Short mmCIF file of C-alpha atoms in Angstrom, two decimals:
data_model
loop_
_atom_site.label_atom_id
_atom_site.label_comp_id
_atom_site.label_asym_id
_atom_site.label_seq_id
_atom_site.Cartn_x
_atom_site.Cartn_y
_atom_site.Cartn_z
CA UNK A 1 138.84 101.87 87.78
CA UNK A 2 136.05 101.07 89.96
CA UNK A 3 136.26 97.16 90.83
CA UNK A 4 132.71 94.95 91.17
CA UNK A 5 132.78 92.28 93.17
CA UNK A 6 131.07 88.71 92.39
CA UNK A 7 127.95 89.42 94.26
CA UNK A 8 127.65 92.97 92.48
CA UNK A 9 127.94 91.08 89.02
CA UNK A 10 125.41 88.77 90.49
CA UNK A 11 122.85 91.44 90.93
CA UNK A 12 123.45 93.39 87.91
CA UNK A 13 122.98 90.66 85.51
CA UNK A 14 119.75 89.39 87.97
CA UNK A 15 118.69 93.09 87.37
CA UNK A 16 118.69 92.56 83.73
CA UNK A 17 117.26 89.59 83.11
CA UNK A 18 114.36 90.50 85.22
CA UNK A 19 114.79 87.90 87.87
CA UNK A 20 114.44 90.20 90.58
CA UNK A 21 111.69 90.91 90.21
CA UNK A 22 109.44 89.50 87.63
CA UNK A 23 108.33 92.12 84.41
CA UNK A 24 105.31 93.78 83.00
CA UNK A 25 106.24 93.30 79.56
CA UNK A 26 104.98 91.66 76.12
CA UNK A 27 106.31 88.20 75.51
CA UNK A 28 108.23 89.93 72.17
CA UNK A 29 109.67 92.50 74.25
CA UNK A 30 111.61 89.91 76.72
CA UNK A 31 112.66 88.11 73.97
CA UNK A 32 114.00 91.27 71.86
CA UNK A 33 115.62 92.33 75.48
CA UNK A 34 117.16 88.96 75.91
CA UNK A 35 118.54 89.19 72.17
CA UNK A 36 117.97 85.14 71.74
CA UNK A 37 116.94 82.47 73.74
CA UNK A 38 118.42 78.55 74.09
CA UNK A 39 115.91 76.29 72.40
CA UNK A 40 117.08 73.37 72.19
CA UNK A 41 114.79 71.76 74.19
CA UNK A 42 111.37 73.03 72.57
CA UNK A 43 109.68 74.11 75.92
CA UNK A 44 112.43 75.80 77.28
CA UNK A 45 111.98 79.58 76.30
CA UNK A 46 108.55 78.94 77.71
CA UNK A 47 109.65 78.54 81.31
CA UNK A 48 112.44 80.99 80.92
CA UNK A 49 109.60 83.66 79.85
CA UNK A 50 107.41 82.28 82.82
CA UNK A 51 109.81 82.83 85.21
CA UNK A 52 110.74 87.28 84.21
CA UNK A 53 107.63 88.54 82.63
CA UNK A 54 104.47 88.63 84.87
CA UNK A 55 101.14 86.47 84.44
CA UNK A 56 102.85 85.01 81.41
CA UNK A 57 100.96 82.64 79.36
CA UNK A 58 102.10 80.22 76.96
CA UNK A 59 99.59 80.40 74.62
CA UNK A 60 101.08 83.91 73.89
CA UNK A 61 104.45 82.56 72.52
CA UNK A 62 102.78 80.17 71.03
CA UNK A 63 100.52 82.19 68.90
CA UNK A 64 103.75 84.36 68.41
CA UNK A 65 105.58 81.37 66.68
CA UNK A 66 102.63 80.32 64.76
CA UNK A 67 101.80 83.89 63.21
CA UNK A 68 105.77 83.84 62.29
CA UNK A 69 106.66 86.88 64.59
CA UNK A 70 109.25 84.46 66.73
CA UNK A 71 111.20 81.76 65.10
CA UNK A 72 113.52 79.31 66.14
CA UNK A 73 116.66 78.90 64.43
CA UNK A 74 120.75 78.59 64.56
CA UNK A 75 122.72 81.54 65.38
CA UNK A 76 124.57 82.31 68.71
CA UNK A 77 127.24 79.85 68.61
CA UNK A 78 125.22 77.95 65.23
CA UNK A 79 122.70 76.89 68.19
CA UNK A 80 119.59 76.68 68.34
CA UNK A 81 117.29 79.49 69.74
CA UNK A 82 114.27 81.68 69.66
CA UNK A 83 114.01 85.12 68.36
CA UNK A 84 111.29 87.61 67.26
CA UNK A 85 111.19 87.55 63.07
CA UNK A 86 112.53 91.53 63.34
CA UNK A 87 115.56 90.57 65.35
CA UNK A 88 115.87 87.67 63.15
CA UNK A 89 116.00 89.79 59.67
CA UNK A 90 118.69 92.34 60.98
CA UNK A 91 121.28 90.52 63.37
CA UNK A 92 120.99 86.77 61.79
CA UNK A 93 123.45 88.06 58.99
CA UNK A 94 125.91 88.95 61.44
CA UNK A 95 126.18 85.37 62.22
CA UNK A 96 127.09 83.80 58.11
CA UNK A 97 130.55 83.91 58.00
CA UNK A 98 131.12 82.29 60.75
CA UNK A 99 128.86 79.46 60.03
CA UNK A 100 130.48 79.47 56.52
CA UNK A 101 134.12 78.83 58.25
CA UNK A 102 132.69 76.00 60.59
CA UNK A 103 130.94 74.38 57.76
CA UNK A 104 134.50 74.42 55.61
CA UNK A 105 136.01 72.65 58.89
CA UNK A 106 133.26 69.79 59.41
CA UNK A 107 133.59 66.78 57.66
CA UNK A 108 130.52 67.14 55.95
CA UNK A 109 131.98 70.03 54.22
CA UNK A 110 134.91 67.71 53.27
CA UNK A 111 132.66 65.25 52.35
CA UNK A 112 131.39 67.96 49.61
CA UNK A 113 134.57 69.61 47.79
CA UNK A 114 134.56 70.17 44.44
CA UNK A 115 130.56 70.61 44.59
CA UNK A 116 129.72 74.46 43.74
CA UNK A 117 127.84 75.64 46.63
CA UNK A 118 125.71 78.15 44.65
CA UNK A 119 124.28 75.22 42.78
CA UNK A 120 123.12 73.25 45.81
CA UNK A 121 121.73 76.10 47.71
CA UNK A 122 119.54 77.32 44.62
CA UNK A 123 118.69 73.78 44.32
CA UNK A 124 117.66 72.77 48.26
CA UNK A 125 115.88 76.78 48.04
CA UNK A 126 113.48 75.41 45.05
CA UNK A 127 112.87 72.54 47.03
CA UNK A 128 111.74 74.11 50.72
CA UNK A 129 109.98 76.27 48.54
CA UNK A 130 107.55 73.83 47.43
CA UNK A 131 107.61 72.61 51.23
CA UNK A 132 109.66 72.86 54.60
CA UNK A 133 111.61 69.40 54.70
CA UNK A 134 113.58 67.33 57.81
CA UNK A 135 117.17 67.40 56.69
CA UNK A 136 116.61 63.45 56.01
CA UNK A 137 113.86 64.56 53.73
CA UNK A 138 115.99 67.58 52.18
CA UNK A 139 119.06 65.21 52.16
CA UNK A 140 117.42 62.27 50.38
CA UNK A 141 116.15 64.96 47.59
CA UNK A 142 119.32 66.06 47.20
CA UNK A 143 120.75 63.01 46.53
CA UNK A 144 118.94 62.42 43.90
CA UNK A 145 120.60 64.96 42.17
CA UNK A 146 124.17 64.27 43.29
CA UNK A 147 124.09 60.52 43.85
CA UNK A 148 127.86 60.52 44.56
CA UNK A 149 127.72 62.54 47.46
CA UNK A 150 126.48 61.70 50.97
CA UNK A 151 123.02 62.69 51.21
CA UNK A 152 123.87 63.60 54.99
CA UNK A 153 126.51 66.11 54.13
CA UNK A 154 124.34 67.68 51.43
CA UNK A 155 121.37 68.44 54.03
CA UNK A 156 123.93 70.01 56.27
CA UNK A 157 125.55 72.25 53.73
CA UNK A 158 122.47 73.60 53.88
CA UNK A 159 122.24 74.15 57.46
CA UNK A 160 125.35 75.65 57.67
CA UNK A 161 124.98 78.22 54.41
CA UNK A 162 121.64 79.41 54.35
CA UNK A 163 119.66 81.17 57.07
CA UNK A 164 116.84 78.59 58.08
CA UNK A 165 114.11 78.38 60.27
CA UNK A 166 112.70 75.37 62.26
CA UNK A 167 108.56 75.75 61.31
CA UNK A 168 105.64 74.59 64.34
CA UNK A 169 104.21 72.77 64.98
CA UNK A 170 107.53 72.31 66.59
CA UNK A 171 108.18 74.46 69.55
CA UNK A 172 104.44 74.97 70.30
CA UNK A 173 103.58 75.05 73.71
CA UNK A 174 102.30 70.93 74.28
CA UNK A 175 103.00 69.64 71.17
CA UNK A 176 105.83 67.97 69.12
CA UNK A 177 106.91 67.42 65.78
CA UNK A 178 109.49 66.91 63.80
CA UNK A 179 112.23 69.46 63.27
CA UNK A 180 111.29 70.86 59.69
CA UNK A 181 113.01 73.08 57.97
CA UNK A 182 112.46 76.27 55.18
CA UNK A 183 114.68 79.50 54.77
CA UNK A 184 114.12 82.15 56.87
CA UNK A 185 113.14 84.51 53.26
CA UNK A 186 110.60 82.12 52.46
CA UNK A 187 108.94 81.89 55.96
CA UNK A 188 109.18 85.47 56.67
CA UNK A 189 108.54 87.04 53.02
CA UNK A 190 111.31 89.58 53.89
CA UNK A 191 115.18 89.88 52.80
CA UNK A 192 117.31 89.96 55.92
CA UNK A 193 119.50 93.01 56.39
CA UNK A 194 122.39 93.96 54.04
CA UNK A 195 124.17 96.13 56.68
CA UNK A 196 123.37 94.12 60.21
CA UNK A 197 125.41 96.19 63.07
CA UNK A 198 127.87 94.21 64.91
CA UNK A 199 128.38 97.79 67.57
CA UNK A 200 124.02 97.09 68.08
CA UNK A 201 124.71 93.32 68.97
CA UNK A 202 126.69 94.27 71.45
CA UNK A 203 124.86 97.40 73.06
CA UNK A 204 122.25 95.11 73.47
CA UNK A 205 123.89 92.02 74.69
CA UNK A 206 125.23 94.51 77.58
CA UNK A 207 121.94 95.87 78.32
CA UNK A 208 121.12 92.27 79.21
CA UNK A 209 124.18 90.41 80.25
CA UNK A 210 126.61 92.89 81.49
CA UNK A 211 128.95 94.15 83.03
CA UNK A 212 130.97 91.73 80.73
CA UNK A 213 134.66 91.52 78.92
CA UNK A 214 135.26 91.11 75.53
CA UNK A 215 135.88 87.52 76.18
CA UNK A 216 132.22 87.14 77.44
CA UNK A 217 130.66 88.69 74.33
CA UNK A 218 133.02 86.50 72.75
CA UNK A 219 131.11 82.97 74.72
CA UNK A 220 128.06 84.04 74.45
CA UNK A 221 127.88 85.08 70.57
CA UNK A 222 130.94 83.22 69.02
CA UNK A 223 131.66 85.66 67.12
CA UNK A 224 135.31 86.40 67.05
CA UNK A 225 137.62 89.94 66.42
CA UNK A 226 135.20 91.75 68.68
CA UNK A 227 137.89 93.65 70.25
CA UNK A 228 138.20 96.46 67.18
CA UNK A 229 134.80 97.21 67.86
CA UNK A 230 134.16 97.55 71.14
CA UNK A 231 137.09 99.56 71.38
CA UNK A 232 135.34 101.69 68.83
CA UNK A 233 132.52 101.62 71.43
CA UNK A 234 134.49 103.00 74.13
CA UNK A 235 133.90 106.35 74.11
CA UNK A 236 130.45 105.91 74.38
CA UNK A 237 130.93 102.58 77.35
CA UNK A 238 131.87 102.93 80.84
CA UNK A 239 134.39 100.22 82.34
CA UNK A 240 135.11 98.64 85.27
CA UNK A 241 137.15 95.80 86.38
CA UNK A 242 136.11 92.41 88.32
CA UNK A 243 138.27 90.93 91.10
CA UNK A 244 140.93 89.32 89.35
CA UNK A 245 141.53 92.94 87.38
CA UNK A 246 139.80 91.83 83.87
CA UNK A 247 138.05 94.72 82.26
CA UNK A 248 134.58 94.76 82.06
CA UNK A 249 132.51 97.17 79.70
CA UNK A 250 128.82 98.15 80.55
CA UNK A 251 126.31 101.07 78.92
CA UNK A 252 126.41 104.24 80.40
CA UNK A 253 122.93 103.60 82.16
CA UNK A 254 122.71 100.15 82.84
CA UNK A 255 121.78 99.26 86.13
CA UNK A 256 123.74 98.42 89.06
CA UNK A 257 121.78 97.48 92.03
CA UNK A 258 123.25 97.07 95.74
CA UNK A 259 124.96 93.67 95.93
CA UNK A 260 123.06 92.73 99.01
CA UNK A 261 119.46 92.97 96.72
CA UNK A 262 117.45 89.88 98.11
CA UNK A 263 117.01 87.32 95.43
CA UNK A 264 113.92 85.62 95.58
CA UNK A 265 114.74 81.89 94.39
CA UNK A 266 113.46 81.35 90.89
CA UNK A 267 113.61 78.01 88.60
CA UNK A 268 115.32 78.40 85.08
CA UNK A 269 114.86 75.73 82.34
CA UNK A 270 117.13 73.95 80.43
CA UNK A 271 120.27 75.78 78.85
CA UNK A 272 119.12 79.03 80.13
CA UNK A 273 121.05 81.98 78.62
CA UNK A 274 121.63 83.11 82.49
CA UNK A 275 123.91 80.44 83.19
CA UNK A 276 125.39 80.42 79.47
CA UNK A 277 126.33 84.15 78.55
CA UNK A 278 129.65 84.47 79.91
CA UNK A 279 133.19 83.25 79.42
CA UNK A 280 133.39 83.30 83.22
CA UNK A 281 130.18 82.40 84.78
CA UNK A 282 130.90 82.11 87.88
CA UNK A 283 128.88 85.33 88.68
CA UNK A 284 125.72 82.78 88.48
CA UNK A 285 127.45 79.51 89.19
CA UNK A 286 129.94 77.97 90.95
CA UNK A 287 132.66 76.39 88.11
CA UNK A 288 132.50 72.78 89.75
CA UNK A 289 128.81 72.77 89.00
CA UNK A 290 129.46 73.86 85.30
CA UNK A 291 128.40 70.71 83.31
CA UNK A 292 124.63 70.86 85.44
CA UNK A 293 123.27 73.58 82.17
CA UNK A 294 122.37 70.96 80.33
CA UNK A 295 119.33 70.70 83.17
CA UNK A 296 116.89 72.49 84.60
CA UNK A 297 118.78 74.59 87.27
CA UNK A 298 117.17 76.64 90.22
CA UNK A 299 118.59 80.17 92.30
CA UNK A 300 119.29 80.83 95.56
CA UNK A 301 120.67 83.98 96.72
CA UNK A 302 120.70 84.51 93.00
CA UNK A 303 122.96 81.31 92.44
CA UNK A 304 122.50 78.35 91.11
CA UNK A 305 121.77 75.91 94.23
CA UNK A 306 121.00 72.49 92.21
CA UNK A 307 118.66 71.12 89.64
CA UNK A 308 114.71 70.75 89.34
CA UNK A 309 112.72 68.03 86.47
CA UNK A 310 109.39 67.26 86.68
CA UNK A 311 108.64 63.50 86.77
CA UNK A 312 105.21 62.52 84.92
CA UNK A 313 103.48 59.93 86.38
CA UNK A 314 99.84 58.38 85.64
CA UNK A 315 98.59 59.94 89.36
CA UNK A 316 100.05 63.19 88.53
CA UNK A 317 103.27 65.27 88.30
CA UNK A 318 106.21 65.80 90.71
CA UNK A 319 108.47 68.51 91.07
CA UNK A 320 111.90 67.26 91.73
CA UNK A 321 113.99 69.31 93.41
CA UNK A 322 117.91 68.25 94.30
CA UNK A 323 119.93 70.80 96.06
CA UNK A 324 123.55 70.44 95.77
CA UNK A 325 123.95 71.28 99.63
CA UNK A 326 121.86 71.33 102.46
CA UNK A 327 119.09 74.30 102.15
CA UNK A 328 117.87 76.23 104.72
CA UNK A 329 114.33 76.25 105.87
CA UNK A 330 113.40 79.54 104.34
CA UNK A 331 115.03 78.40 101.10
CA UNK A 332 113.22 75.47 100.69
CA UNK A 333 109.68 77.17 102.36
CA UNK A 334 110.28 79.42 99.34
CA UNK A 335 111.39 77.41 96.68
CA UNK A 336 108.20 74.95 97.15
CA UNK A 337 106.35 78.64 96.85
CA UNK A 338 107.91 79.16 93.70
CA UNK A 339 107.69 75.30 92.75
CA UNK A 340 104.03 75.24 93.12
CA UNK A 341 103.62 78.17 91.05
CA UNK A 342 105.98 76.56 88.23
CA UNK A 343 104.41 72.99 89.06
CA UNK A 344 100.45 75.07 87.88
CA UNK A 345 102.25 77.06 84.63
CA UNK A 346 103.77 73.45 83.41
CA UNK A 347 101.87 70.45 84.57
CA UNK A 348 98.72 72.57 85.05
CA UNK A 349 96.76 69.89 83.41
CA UNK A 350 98.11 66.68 86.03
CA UNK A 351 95.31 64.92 87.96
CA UNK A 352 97.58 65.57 91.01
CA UNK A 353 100.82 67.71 91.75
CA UNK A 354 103.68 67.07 94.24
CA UNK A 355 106.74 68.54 95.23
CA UNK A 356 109.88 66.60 96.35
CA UNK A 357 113.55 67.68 97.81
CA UNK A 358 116.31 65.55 97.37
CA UNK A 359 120.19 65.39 97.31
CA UNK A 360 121.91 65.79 93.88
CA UNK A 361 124.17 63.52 92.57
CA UNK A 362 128.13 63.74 92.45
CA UNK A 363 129.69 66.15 90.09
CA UNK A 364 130.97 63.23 88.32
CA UNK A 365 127.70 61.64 87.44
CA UNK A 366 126.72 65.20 85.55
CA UNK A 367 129.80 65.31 83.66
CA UNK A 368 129.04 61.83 82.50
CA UNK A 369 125.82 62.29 81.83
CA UNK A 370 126.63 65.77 79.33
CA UNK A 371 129.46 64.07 77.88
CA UNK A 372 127.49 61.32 76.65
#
């Protein structure tokens, strides 16, 4: 079995999420090739699109969201992400059961025994039909009904057992809102699938993630018993095996490039599914820099070098960059290239711009700050 180093890893999953080399591509094309992207931070998917598909403009996702083609909503790992409606109708049932076991497990779901689920779901259903609701506003309506029971828990019963969608104006390109609430039937006037395809999941989480093992698929999705059916998959997989001998799976054409590929240095935002995907990710980052996701990281040499925020300030904007090591001068002459691009696609409308290098701050401090 043919073994692939880190750097070849590196390069194949660079190769597939187009940050190689930036793609000609609709914006619902990257998304449906990406599967799902982290959007937990509204205006993340936006720079993640910015930085693979070429002359992207936010406007596009924007009017995407909008005219209900790409929602946002809870699925890989019951987080929260963007996906096009299509992708939303056939894999999202994939996802129910085991949102159905975490919710049993919570203690709002403990909170809730002896209530018949069927009852409150037609119930908080009649009630984002009318309108889409906060889960204060859906939780406070429900209470009114069962007066006995926390209003908190009965808002997130519904979370956890029915398929919904977060509505704009949230997650529009500069503005902000509320996170409100309807099903994902109502908003998209279409059933989702009765027979979603668990073997289709993860075809196409290899065409953009792998070479991966099944614990990977397993991170990324968390969806457990996965090994049945890729094993069913085999036949039509090829496999390899990384440097400490774990199996990896790919698709028969899915692209390997040379593992010394230059990587031109490229700024991902918050949460990115690059740095996310994997049970092992040290293929993108180095594990002592692990708890940093929860920022917006930056590449070089196709690895995650340190962090990047832009600071807003009443003169202008200022891209921060903090490296966790010393760069080299044709790292950091093309990372501000790169930075003054990203500086124009997201602070486009600042009286002034700057850019700014500066050393990153112990490993400890970013543990803190994502444990808190």
């Amino acid at each position: 079995m043919k073994t692939l180093s880190k750097r070849a890893l590196n390069r194949a999953l660079l190769e597939r999420q187009h940050l190689l080399s930036r793609r000609k591509a609709s914006v619902s094309a990257e998304i449906e090739h990406l599967v799902a992207m982290q959007a937990q931070v509204p205006n993340s998917p936006y720079v993640g699109l910015w930085s693979r598909i070429d002359s992207f403009d936010a406007k596009r996702l924007s009017d995407l969201i909008s005219g209900r083609r790409a929602v946002r909503l809870g699925i890989l790992r019951n987080t929260l992400h963007l996906m096009t409606a299509r992708d939303t109708l056939s894999l999202r049932p994939l996802f129910q059961p085991l949102l159905e076991r975490q919710w049993r497990s919570t203690s709002f779901g403990r909170n809730l025994l002896g209530l018949d689920p069927g009852t409150l779901i037609d119930d908080a259903e009649r009630l984002m039909k009318a309108k889409p609701r906060t889960l204060a506003e859906l939780g406070a309506a429900l209470h009114e009904r069962w007066p006995d029971r926390d209003a908190t828990s009965l808002a997130y019963a519904i979370r956890y057992l029915v398929p919904l969608i977060q509505v704009p104006p949230r997650g529009l390109w500069g503005q902000s809102a509320q996170a409100t609430w309807t099903t994902a039937e109502l908003w998209l006037g279409q059933p989702l699938s009765a027979k979603p395809s668990l073997q289709r999941l993860i075809r196409r989480y290899l065409a953009a993630f792998g070479p991966a093992t099944i614990a990977d698929i397993g991170a990324w999705s968390g969806l457990g018993g996965l090994r049945p059916v890729v094993e069913k998959l085999r036949p039509k997989l090829r496999t390899f095996q990384d440097e400490r001998g774990r199996e990896l799976f790919d698709l028969v054409d899915g692209p390997l490039p040379d593992p010394e590929t230059p990587a031109p240095p490229r700024f991902l935002p918050e949460f990115d599914n690059l740095v996310l995907a994997h049970d092992d990710r040290t293929r993108v980052i180095a594990f002592e820099h692990r708890y940093v996701v929860a920022n917006g990281t930056f590449l070089v040499d196709g690895f995650v070098a340190g962090t990047w925020t832009i600071k807003r300030q009443k003169t202008g904007a200022t891209l921060v960059i903090s490296a966790f090591a010393p760069l080299r001068r044709a790292d950091r002459t093309g990372l501000a290239d790169e930075g003054e691009r990203l500086l124009t696609f997201a602070a486009g409308d600042a009286a002034g711009r700057d850019l700014r290098f500066e050393v990153a701050p112990p490993r400890s401090a970013w543990a803190s700050a994502v444990k808190s």
